[in-house]
PDB file of C-alpha atoms in Angstrom:
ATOM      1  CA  UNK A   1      43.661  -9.640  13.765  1.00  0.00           C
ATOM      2  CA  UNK A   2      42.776 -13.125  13.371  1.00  0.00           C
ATOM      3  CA  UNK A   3      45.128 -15.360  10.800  1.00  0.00           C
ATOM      4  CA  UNK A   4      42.959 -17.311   8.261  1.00  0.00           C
ATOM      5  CA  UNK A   5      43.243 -21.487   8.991  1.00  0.00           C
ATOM      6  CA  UNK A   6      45.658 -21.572   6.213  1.00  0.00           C
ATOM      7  CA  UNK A   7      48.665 -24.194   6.934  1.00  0.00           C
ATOM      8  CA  UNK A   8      51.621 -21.217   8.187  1.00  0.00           C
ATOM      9  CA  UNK A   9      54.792 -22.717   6.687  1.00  0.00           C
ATOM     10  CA  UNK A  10      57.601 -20.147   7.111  1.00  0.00           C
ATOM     11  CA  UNK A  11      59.403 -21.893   4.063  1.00  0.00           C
ATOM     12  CA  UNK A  12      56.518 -21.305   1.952  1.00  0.00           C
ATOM     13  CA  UNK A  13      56.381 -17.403   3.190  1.00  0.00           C
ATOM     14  CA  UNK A  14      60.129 -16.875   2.712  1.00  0.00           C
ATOM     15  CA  UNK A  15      60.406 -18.469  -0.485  1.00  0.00           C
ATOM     16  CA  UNK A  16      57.481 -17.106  -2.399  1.00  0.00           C
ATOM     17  CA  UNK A  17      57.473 -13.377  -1.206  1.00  0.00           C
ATOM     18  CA  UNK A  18      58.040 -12.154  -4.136  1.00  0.00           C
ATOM     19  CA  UNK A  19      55.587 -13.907  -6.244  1.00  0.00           C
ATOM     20  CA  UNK A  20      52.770 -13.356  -3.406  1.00  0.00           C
ATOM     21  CA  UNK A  21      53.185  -9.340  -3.259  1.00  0.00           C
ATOM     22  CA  UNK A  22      53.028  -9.631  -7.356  1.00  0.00           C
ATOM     23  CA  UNK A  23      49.547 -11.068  -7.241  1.00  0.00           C
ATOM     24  CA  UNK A  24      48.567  -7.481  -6.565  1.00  0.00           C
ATOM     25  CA  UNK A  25      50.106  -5.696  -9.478  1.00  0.00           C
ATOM     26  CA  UNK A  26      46.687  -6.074 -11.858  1.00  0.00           C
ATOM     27  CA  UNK A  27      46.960  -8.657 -14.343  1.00  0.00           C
ATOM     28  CA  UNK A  28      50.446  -9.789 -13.133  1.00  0.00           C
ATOM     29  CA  UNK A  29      48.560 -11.898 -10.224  1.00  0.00           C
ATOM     30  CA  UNK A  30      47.975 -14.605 -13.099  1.00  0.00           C
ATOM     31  CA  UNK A  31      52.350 -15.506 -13.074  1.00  0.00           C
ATOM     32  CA  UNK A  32      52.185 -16.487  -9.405  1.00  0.00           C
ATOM     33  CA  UNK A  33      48.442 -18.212  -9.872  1.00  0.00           C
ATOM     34  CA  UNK A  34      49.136 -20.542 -12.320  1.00  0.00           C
ATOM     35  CA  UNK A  35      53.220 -21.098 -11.707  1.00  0.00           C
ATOM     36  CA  UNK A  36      52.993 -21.945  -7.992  1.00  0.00           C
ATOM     37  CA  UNK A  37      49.789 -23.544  -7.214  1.00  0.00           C
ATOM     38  CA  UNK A  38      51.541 -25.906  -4.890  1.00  0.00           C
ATOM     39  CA  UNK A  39      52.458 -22.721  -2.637  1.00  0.00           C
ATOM     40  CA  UNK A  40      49.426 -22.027   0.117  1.00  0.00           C
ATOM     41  CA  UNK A  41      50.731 -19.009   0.786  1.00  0.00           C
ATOM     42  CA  UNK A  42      50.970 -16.942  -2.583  1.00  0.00           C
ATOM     43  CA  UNK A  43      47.734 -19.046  -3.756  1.00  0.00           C
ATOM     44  CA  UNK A  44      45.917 -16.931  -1.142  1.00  0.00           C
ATOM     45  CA  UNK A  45      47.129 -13.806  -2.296  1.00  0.00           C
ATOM     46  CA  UNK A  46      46.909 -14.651  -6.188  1.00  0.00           C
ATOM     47  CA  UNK A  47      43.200 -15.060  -5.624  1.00  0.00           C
ATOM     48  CA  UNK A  48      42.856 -11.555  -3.769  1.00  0.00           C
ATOM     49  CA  UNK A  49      44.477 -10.404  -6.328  1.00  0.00           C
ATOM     50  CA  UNK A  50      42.614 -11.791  -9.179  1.00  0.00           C
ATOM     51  CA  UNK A  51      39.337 -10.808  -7.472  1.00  0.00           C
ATOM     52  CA  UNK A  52      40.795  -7.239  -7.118  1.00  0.00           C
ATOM     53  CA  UNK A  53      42.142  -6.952 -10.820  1.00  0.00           C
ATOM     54  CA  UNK A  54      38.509  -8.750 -12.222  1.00  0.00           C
ATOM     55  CA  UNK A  55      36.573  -5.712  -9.983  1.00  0.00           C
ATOM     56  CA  UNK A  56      38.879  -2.821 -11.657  1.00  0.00           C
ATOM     57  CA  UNK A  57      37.981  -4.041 -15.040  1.00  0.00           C
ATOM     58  CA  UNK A  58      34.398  -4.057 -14.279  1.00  0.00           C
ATOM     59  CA  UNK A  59      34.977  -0.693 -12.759  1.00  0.00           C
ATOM     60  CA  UNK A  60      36.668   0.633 -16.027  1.00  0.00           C
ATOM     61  CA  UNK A  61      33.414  -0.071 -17.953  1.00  0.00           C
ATOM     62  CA  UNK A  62      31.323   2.049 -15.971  1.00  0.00           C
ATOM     63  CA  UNK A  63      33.953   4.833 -16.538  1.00  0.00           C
ATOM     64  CA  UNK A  64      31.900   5.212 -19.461  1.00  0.00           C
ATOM     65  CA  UNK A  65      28.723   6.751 -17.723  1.00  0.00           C
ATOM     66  CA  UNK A  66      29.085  10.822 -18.212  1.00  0.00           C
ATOM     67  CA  UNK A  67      29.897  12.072 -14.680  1.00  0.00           C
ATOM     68  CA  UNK A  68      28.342   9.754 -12.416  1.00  0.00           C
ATOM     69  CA  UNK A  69      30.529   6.682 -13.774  1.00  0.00           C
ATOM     70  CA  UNK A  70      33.559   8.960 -13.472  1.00  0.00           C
ATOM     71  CA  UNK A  71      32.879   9.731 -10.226  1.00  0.00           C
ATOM     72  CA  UNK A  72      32.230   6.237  -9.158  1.00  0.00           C
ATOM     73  CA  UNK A  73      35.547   5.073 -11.197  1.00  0.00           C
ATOM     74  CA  UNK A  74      37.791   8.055  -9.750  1.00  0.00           C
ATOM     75  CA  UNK A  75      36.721   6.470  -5.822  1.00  0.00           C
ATOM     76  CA  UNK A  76      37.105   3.107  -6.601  1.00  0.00           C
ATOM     77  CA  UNK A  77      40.394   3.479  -8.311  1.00  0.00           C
ATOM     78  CA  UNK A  78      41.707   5.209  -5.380  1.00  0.00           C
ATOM     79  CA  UNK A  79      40.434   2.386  -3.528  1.00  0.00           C
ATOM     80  CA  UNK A  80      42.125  -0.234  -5.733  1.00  0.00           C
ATOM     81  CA  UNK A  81      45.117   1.343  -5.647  1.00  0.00           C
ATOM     82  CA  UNK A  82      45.537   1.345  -1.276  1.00  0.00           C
ATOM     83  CA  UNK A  83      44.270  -1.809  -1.279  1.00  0.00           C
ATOM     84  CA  UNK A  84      47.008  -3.075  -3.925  1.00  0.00           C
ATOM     85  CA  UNK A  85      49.728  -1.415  -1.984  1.00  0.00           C
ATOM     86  CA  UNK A  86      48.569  -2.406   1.032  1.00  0.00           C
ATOM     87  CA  UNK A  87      48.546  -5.750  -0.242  1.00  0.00           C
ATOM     88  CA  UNK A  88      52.253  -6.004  -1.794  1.00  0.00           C
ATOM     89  CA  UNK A  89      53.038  -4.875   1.855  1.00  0.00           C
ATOM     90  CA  UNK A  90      51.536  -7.393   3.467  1.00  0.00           C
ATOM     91  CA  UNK A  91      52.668 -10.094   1.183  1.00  0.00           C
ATOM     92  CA  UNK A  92      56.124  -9.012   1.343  1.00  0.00           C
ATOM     93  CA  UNK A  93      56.113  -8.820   5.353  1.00  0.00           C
ATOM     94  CA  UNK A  94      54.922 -13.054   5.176  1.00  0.00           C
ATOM     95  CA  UNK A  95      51.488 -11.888   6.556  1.00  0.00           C
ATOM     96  CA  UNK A  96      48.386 -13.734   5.378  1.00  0.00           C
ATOM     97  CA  UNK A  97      45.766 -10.524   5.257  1.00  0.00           C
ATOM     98  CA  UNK A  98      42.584 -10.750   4.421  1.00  0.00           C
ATOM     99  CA  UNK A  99      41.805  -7.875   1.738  1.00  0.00           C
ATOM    100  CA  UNK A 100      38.481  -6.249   2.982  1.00  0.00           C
ATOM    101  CA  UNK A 101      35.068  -7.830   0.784  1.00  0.00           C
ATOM    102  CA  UNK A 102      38.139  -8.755  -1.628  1.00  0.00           C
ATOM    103  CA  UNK A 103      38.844 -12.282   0.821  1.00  0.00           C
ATOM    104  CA  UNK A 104      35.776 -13.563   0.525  1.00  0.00           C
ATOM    105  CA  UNK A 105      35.323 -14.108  -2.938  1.00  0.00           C
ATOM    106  CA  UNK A 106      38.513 -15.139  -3.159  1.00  0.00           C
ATOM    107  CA  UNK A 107      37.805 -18.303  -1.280  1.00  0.00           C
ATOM    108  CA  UNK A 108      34.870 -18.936  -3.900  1.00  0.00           C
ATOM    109  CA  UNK A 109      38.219 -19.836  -6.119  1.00  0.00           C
ATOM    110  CA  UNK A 110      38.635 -23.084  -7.218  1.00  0.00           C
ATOM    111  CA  UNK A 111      42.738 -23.503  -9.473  1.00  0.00           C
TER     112      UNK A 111
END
């Protein structure tokens, strides 16, 4: 898999672990956006993970629709939730992975 052209400091990966694999955890991924935006590395996870969290809100509003919404909120949920452990994985390992659809709108992301 291809790394994104992100600057790969291995201080910036061992020191901010933590706060990086936290960026998945819903509305938690605000703490490590806005406390360490000098940090590459959990910056590009933060986003992925305030993309993912601003998607599962949409998501819970068309939970509303009788059956249909349901359906469509019982998938995605499923889907939120691999993708969220998936990603605390990844962040914890010091990998920079790119979160399927998720990436790219992440790099729309201006903090």
């Amino acid at each position: 898999m291809d790394q994104p052209t992100v600057p790969n400091s291995a201080k910036d990966i061992e020191d901010n672990k933590l706060l990086a694999a936290i960026s998945y955890l819903g509305i938690l991924c605000l703490i490590p956006l806005l406390a360490k935006k000098d940090s590459k590395y959990v910056q590009f996870h933060a986003k992925q993970g305030l993309v993912l969290f601003i998607v599962e809100v949409i998501v819970s509003f068309i939970n509303i629709i009788p059956i249909l919404g349901q359906m469509v909120w019982l998938f995605a949920s499923m889907a939120f939730l691999i993708i969220s452990v998936i990603g605390v994985i990844k962040a914890w390992n010091g990998e920079w992975w790119k979160a399927p659809i998720i990436h790219d709108y992440s790099k729309k992301i201006n903090i």
